[in-house]
Amino acid sequence: MPAVPDKPTLDGIDATWAQRWADEGAYQFDRDAERGEVFSIDTPPLTVSGSLHIGHVFSFTHTDTVARFHRMRGKSVFYPMGWDDNGLPTERRVQNYYGVRCDPSLPYDAEFEPPEIPDRTHLPVSRRNFVELCERLTAVDEQAFEAVWRRLGLSVDWRHYYTTIDERSRRTSQAAFLRNLARGEAYQQEAPTLWDVDDRTAVAQAEMEDRDVPGAYHLLAFGRGDVAGDIVIDTTRPELVPSCVALVAHPSDARYQPLFGSTATTPLFGVEVPVVAHELADPDKGTGVAMICTFGDVTDVTWWRELQLPTRAVIGRDGRFAAATPEWITTERGRGAYAELAGKTVKQAHGRLVELLRDSGELRGEPRPISHPVKFYERGSRPLEIVTSRQWYIRNGGRDAVLRERFVDRGRELTWYPGFMRHRYENWVGGLNGDWLISRQRFFGVPFPLWYRLGADGDVDYDDPIAPDEASLPIDPSSEVPPGFTADQRGQPGGFIGDPDVMDTWATSSLTPQIAGGWIDDPDLFARVFPMDLRPQAHDIIRTWLFGAIVRSDLEHGTLPWGNAAISGWILDPDRKKMSKSKGNVVTPMSLLEQHGADAVRYWAAAARPGVDTAFDESQMKIGRRLATKILNVTKFVLSLGEPSADASARSVSEPLDRAMLTRLAGVVEEATSSFEAFDYARALERTEAFFWWFCDDHVELVKSRAYGARGDGPSASAIVALRTALSALHRLLAPILPFVTDEVWSWWHTGSIHRVPWPGPAEVAPSTPEDPAVIDVVGEVLAHVRRRKTEAKLSQRASVERLTVAAPAEFLAALTRGEGDLRAAGGVVDLELRENGEGVVIEVVLAAPDG
RNA sequence: GGGCGCGUAGCUCAGUUGGUUAGAGCGCCACCUUGACACGGUGGAAGUCGCAUGUUCGAGUCAUGUCGUGCCCACCA
């Protein structure tokens, strides 16, 4: 046990203790523990995209305080750590970092090394080479992340570590998918889907966001065939005229009722389309009649489906207009116009088509600029298009009201912290309008573990996929061969092909409780940790990660994946704007930890109410550091008083002030405990901290001279025993928040880490005879008067008081009398006169003349 | 348009079931080097608790309305 240092300091303790915890393998989960003795946490696997944000430090600290609390409460804490490395963010980072792009048609090159200087033209590499580069880069990033987490003091069991692309994740994800498929919960469908033309993949509803972008309304004239006159429609996307399949108006719209059942011809292209009626057409929008295109937006998809209209797509998966003129454009003029658009991007085609329409006179008036919301992939930079493609879906209630209600009910079964976050969940689930699209046309992800037979004509039979044995998972259908086939049958008539797609990263990360808990490969572990106790996460991913996990767990296990969800807030700039990525990256977590110390950074995080958006505030970190320093100093002081003799009678807390302090402390212990149980680390900290400062500033000052022996051995021992009891409890109450400094001071007077000792209970600190804490307040009030007078008289607080007169109600005097000795000592009071006064408290202080 | 937060001292925020003169920290002012701590301590100035009605003996706390602010969802011709 190291002695108390002469000059305690926080310098260097972070590195010392982080290293010791790593060396000792602290915080290991005891896997012999039964479920009831376990506290399990479904840690968010962070996207490994290069750097940690201060917001991550914020929310992960919250979780760690709760983990440490439960560990001290005697639970075996299952606290794994995962990285979400599969998926698009990694692919993009690899493309830029190494200057490559994936071309699945290329063969694997075992000798491949990326260029030293990233190639701006993005060197094409095989899928396997690309995946290897992804793995190489994420490994580097993951090490950097782990270093920050260790420095921050997260009490993670690093043996329970996973990444969403590792073998176990792939096996788990594929097994869960195959079971969904077997039960009919997963299905494949060729349908219009939202499509990102830059990443060339389908995206899910949950990954879309609206952005306001500039646009313009264009009035376009449709011909009436033989009949004179035009039908004028208003559109923001005139470039979609070639894919127009109908015009639509509301059934009750008298202006257009005569036209229902007749046809119109599209401007420039001269294609004849029907005029139809549908409830979704809004008479108040534009001219009241709209063109239906395949597909301009999701309403078009609804109309197309419900009115059974033909499909006339012109925009390809690359976001460009098809090179070949569509066969439905038959007029010479129309084919000439289309030739002007072929191969152009949507934006280019838009510009050219407006020119053509203006020249032909079919554009009426000038475009009227507006700003309107347009759907984007949340990570994308161009608007989403809608293209028809074959995709995998998991039923999530988006097309089934009964199932949707079941998931809403699951959300109600879950305990939310803070409670109002449940509304976001219900809002989202209630508003679903389609099933969960899980397939992505990408490369670095978990492959769909399926093959398809090829007919004699080479046609793919999607209806009867070949699934592997669960025991053989994970598999890659693009390199492995299904049972009963040989490798040379791949792609041949009568042979097979592998499913080319990968699962979206959310489809895998929705299984983090199953992955971390060992559902597939360690059922014994799984039984001890699942359903988990806590899911900590931010509110922006309620609709993705949280909802996905509930869906998967409900479908597979018929239960919630966890009992509690603790939702953290955002970190905002000091000016209350959402902290931008660039800004957040300027202040890196590591630099903050180095500048302020881990405990100080943790203090800032833990001082924020759960779920509340919080300003980035370095001054809070300074306060945290001040608290840590105070802990060092007050510990040094209390321990310097020595230990009273072991004789039980000499160890009794006999003095009223000491008992009052401990009685108050017992209340604080109770409050801190119940707060932590409700995941309210902030309240636990606030109560403990308030007591701690009061303890240092008032109680210690009051009993100091008695502790030194001013009133004899008994009263001195009482003070010392009470101080040490309080100190021990305070160290432990603060340990979850400030693990470094508390382990440091604990080591001065104990062997073993504070993080493995029991959390204090009220009974442990409460005195055998309780004392009303008001005794200290009364003494404190009088002492404050004395101090004020000394300050007013510009005297030192050590100046003595010749006479102190207190006139007060009997009750007040009685309490004061119980602390009289300490009051005299602390205030330097020579004469104390007490007088009963029912009117109120009047205090007179006569100061001694300053001597020399 | 629907939903959910938030609005308390110059700043950042606490104020759990309504209960005596509304709290903390930072900042500001004055003072104190006192046998743990100057990375300290003592004291002070500073608030019509967004506004309005209502319920109540009593409202920062409950209800209704209103204003401001932020987020989520929907609308996207």
Short mmCIF file of C-alpha atoms in Angstrom, two decimals, chain A residues 471-652:
data_model
loop_
_atom_site.label_atom_id
_atom_site.label_comp_id
_atom_site.label_asym_id
_atom_site.label_seq_id
_atom_site.Cartn_x
_atom_site.Cartn_y
_atom_site.Cartn_z
CA ALA A 471 -23.33 -25.32 -39.48
CA SER A 472 -21.41 -24.22 -42.55
CA LEU A 473 -21.91 -20.53 -41.93
CA PRO A 474 -20.54 -18.05 -42.61
CA ILE A 475 -20.36 -18.54 -46.32
CA ASP A 476 -19.65 -16.38 -49.33
CA PRO A 477 -21.84 -17.55 -52.20
CA SER A 478 -19.68 -15.73 -54.71
CA SER A 479 -16.72 -18.01 -53.98
CA GLU A 480 -18.29 -21.07 -52.37
CA VAL A 481 -20.33 -23.66 -54.19
CA PRO A 482 -23.74 -24.92 -53.14
CA PRO A 483 -24.19 -28.60 -52.22
CA GLY A 484 -24.63 -30.80 -55.27
CA PHE A 485 -22.88 -28.44 -57.68
CA THR A 486 -19.34 -27.95 -58.85
CA ALA A 487 -17.44 -24.72 -59.19
CA ASP A 488 -17.43 -24.83 -62.98
CA GLN A 489 -21.24 -24.76 -63.03
CA ARG A 490 -21.24 -21.18 -61.75
CA GLY A 491 -23.04 -18.98 -64.21
CA GLN A 492 -23.68 -21.85 -66.64
CA PRO A 493 -27.13 -22.88 -67.90
CA GLY A 494 -28.33 -25.62 -65.60
CA GLY A 495 -25.83 -24.44 -62.99
CA PHE A 496 -26.10 -21.79 -60.29
CA ILE A 497 -25.17 -18.27 -59.28
CA GLY A 498 -24.58 -16.76 -55.87
CA ASP A 499 -26.69 -13.91 -54.57
CA PRO A 500 -24.57 -10.88 -55.48
CA ASP A 501 -25.75 -8.59 -52.69
CA VAL A 502 -24.68 -7.90 -49.15
CA MET A 503 -26.87 -7.10 -46.18
CA ASP A 504 -27.11 -3.57 -45.01
CA THR A 505 -25.03 -2.90 -41.96
CA TRP A 506 -28.17 -2.29 -39.86
CA ALA A 507 -29.34 -5.79 -40.74
CA THR A 508 -26.26 -7.10 -38.95
CA SER A 509 -26.00 -4.54 -36.17
CA SER A 510 -29.65 -5.15 -35.31
CA LEU A 511 -28.28 -8.42 -33.94
CA THR A 512 -25.65 -7.01 -31.58
CA PRO A 513 -27.20 -8.66 -28.51
CA GLN A 514 -27.05 -11.99 -30.33
CA ILE A 515 -23.54 -11.39 -31.66
CA ALA A 516 -22.00 -10.16 -28.41
CA GLY A 517 -23.98 -12.63 -26.33
CA GLY A 518 -22.96 -15.68 -28.35
CA TRP A 519 -26.40 -16.75 -29.56
CA ILE A 520 -25.05 -19.02 -32.31
CA ASP A 521 -21.74 -20.23 -30.95
CA ASP A 522 -22.00 -19.96 -27.17
CA PRO A 523 -25.52 -20.78 -25.95
CA ASP A 524 -24.29 -21.08 -22.38
CA LEU A 525 -23.08 -17.50 -22.40
CA PHE A 526 -26.20 -16.35 -24.19
CA ALA A 527 -28.43 -17.79 -21.48
CA ARG A 528 -26.51 -15.77 -18.89
CA VAL A 529 -26.71 -12.39 -20.61
CA PHE A 530 -29.85 -12.34 -22.78
CA PRO A 531 -32.23 -10.52 -22.81
CA MET A 532 -29.78 -7.83 -21.87
CA ASP A 533 -30.33 -5.25 -19.18
CA LEU A 534 -29.34 -2.09 -20.95
CA ARG A 535 -29.26 -0.68 -24.44
CA PRO A 536 -27.51 2.69 -24.40
CA GLN A 537 -27.66 4.73 -27.59
CA ALA A 538 -28.34 8.10 -29.14
CA HIS A 539 -31.80 9.18 -30.24
CA ASP A 540 -31.01 9.56 -33.92
CA ILE A 541 -30.75 5.80 -34.36
CA ILE A 542 -33.97 4.80 -32.62
CA ARG A 543 -35.54 4.16 -36.00
CA THR A 544 -32.63 2.09 -37.25
CA TRP A 545 -30.62 0.33 -34.60
CA LEU A 546 -33.15 0.20 -31.78
CA PHE A 547 -36.15 -0.66 -33.92
CA GLY A 548 -34.20 -3.19 -35.95
CA ALA A 549 -33.03 -4.94 -32.80
CA ILE A 550 -36.57 -5.15 -31.46
CA VAL A 551 -37.78 -6.62 -34.76
CA ARG A 552 -35.05 -9.24 -34.92
CA SER A 553 -35.37 -10.24 -31.28
CA ASP A 554 -39.13 -10.45 -31.43
CA LEU A 555 -39.04 -12.58 -34.56
CA GLU A 556 -36.30 -14.90 -33.33
CA HIS A 557 -36.81 -15.08 -29.57
CA GLY A 558 -40.29 -13.72 -29.00
CA THR A 559 -38.95 -11.23 -26.49
CA LEU A 560 -37.46 -7.79 -26.17
CA PRO A 561 -33.68 -7.81 -26.59
CA TRP A 562 -33.25 -5.75 -23.40
CA GLY A 563 -35.29 -4.35 -20.57
CA ASN A 564 -34.04 -0.77 -20.56
CA ALA A 565 -33.05 1.72 -23.20
CA ALA A 566 -31.03 4.73 -22.08
CA ILE A 567 -31.07 7.37 -24.78
CA SER A 568 -28.33 9.97 -24.73
CA GLY A 569 -28.47 13.47 -26.11
CA TRP A 570 -26.34 15.24 -28.67
CA ILE A 571 -23.32 17.38 -28.08
CA LEU A 572 -23.92 20.90 -29.25
CA ASP A 573 -21.52 23.67 -30.03
CA PRO A 574 -21.16 26.22 -27.26
CA ASP A 575 -23.48 28.39 -29.38
CA ARG A 576 -26.17 25.66 -29.13
CA LYS A 577 -25.98 24.59 -32.76
CA LYS A 578 -25.54 20.93 -33.46
CA MET A 579 -21.82 20.34 -33.37
CA SER A 580 -20.52 19.95 -36.85
CA LYS A 581 -18.30 17.08 -37.79
CA SER A 582 -15.44 19.34 -38.76
CA LYS A 583 -15.62 21.21 -35.50
CA GLY A 584 -15.97 18.06 -33.46
CA ASN A 585 -12.90 16.70 -35.08
CA VAL A 586 -10.83 19.75 -34.31
CA VAL A 587 -11.20 19.07 -30.61
CA THR A 588 -10.26 15.42 -30.62
CA PRO A 589 -11.19 13.27 -27.64
CA MET A 590 -7.57 12.35 -27.04
CA SER A 591 -6.46 15.97 -26.88
CA LEU A 592 -9.23 16.73 -24.39
CA LEU A 593 -8.22 13.78 -22.25
CA GLU A 594 -4.62 14.93 -22.31
CA GLN A 595 -5.48 18.51 -21.52
CA HIS A 596 -8.03 18.04 -18.74
CA GLY A 597 -7.56 14.47 -17.59
CA ALA A 598 -10.00 11.61 -18.04
CA ASP A 599 -11.85 12.19 -14.77
CA ALA A 600 -12.50 15.81 -15.69
CA VAL A 601 -13.85 14.90 -19.10
CA ARG A 602 -16.00 12.19 -17.54
CA TYR A 603 -17.27 14.69 -14.99
CA TRP A 604 -18.43 17.00 -17.78
CA ALA A 605 -20.25 14.12 -19.45
CA ALA A 606 -21.80 12.78 -16.27
CA ALA A 607 -23.04 16.19 -15.15
CA ALA A 608 -25.46 16.26 -18.10
CA ARG A 609 -28.98 15.00 -17.49
CA PRO A 610 -29.72 11.76 -19.30
CA GLY A 611 -31.12 12.33 -22.77
CA VAL A 612 -30.52 16.06 -22.77
CA ASP A 613 -28.62 17.77 -25.55
CA THR A 614 -25.58 19.33 -23.98
CA ALA A 615 -23.24 22.13 -24.92
CA PHE A 616 -19.60 21.31 -25.30
CA ASP A 617 -18.17 23.12 -22.31
CA GLU A 618 -14.58 22.97 -21.26
CA SER A 619 -15.22 25.04 -18.16
CA GLN A 620 -17.21 22.08 -16.79
CA MET A 621 -14.11 19.97 -17.26
CA LYS A 622 -12.11 22.42 -15.21
CA ILE A 623 -14.67 22.06 -12.43
CA GLY A 624 -14.34 18.30 -12.69
CA ARG A 625 -10.61 18.60 -12.34
CA ARG A 626 -11.05 20.82 -9.32
CA LEU A 627 -13.25 18.16 -7.76
CA ALA A 628 -10.62 15.51 -8.43
CA THR A 629 -7.93 17.70 -6.86
CA LYS A 630 -10.10 18.27 -3.83
CA ILE A 631 -10.53 14.54 -3.42
CA LEU A 632 -6.76 14.16 -3.32
CA ASN A 633 -6.34 16.87 -0.72
CA VAL A 634 -9.16 16.06 1.62
CA THR A 635 -8.11 12.42 1.54
CA LYS A 636 -4.60 13.40 2.44
CA PHE A 637 -5.94 15.49 5.30
CA VAL A 638 -8.25 12.87 6.76
CA LEU A 639 -5.66 10.12 6.49
CA SER A 640 -3.02 12.37 8.06
CA LEU A 641 -5.09 12.40 11.24
CA GLY A 642 -4.12 8.78 11.70
CA GLU A 643 -6.25 5.89 12.74
CA PRO A 644 -7.77 5.77 16.21
CA SER A 645 -6.92 2.73 18.28
CA ALA A 646 -8.66 -0.50 17.46
CA ASP A 647 -10.33 -0.53 20.85
CA ALA A 648 -14.03 -0.53 20.11
CA SER A 649 -14.96 1.89 22.86
CA ALA A 650 -12.45 4.39 21.52
CA ARG A 651 -13.96 4.16 18.10
CA SER A 652 -17.48 5.25 18.87
#
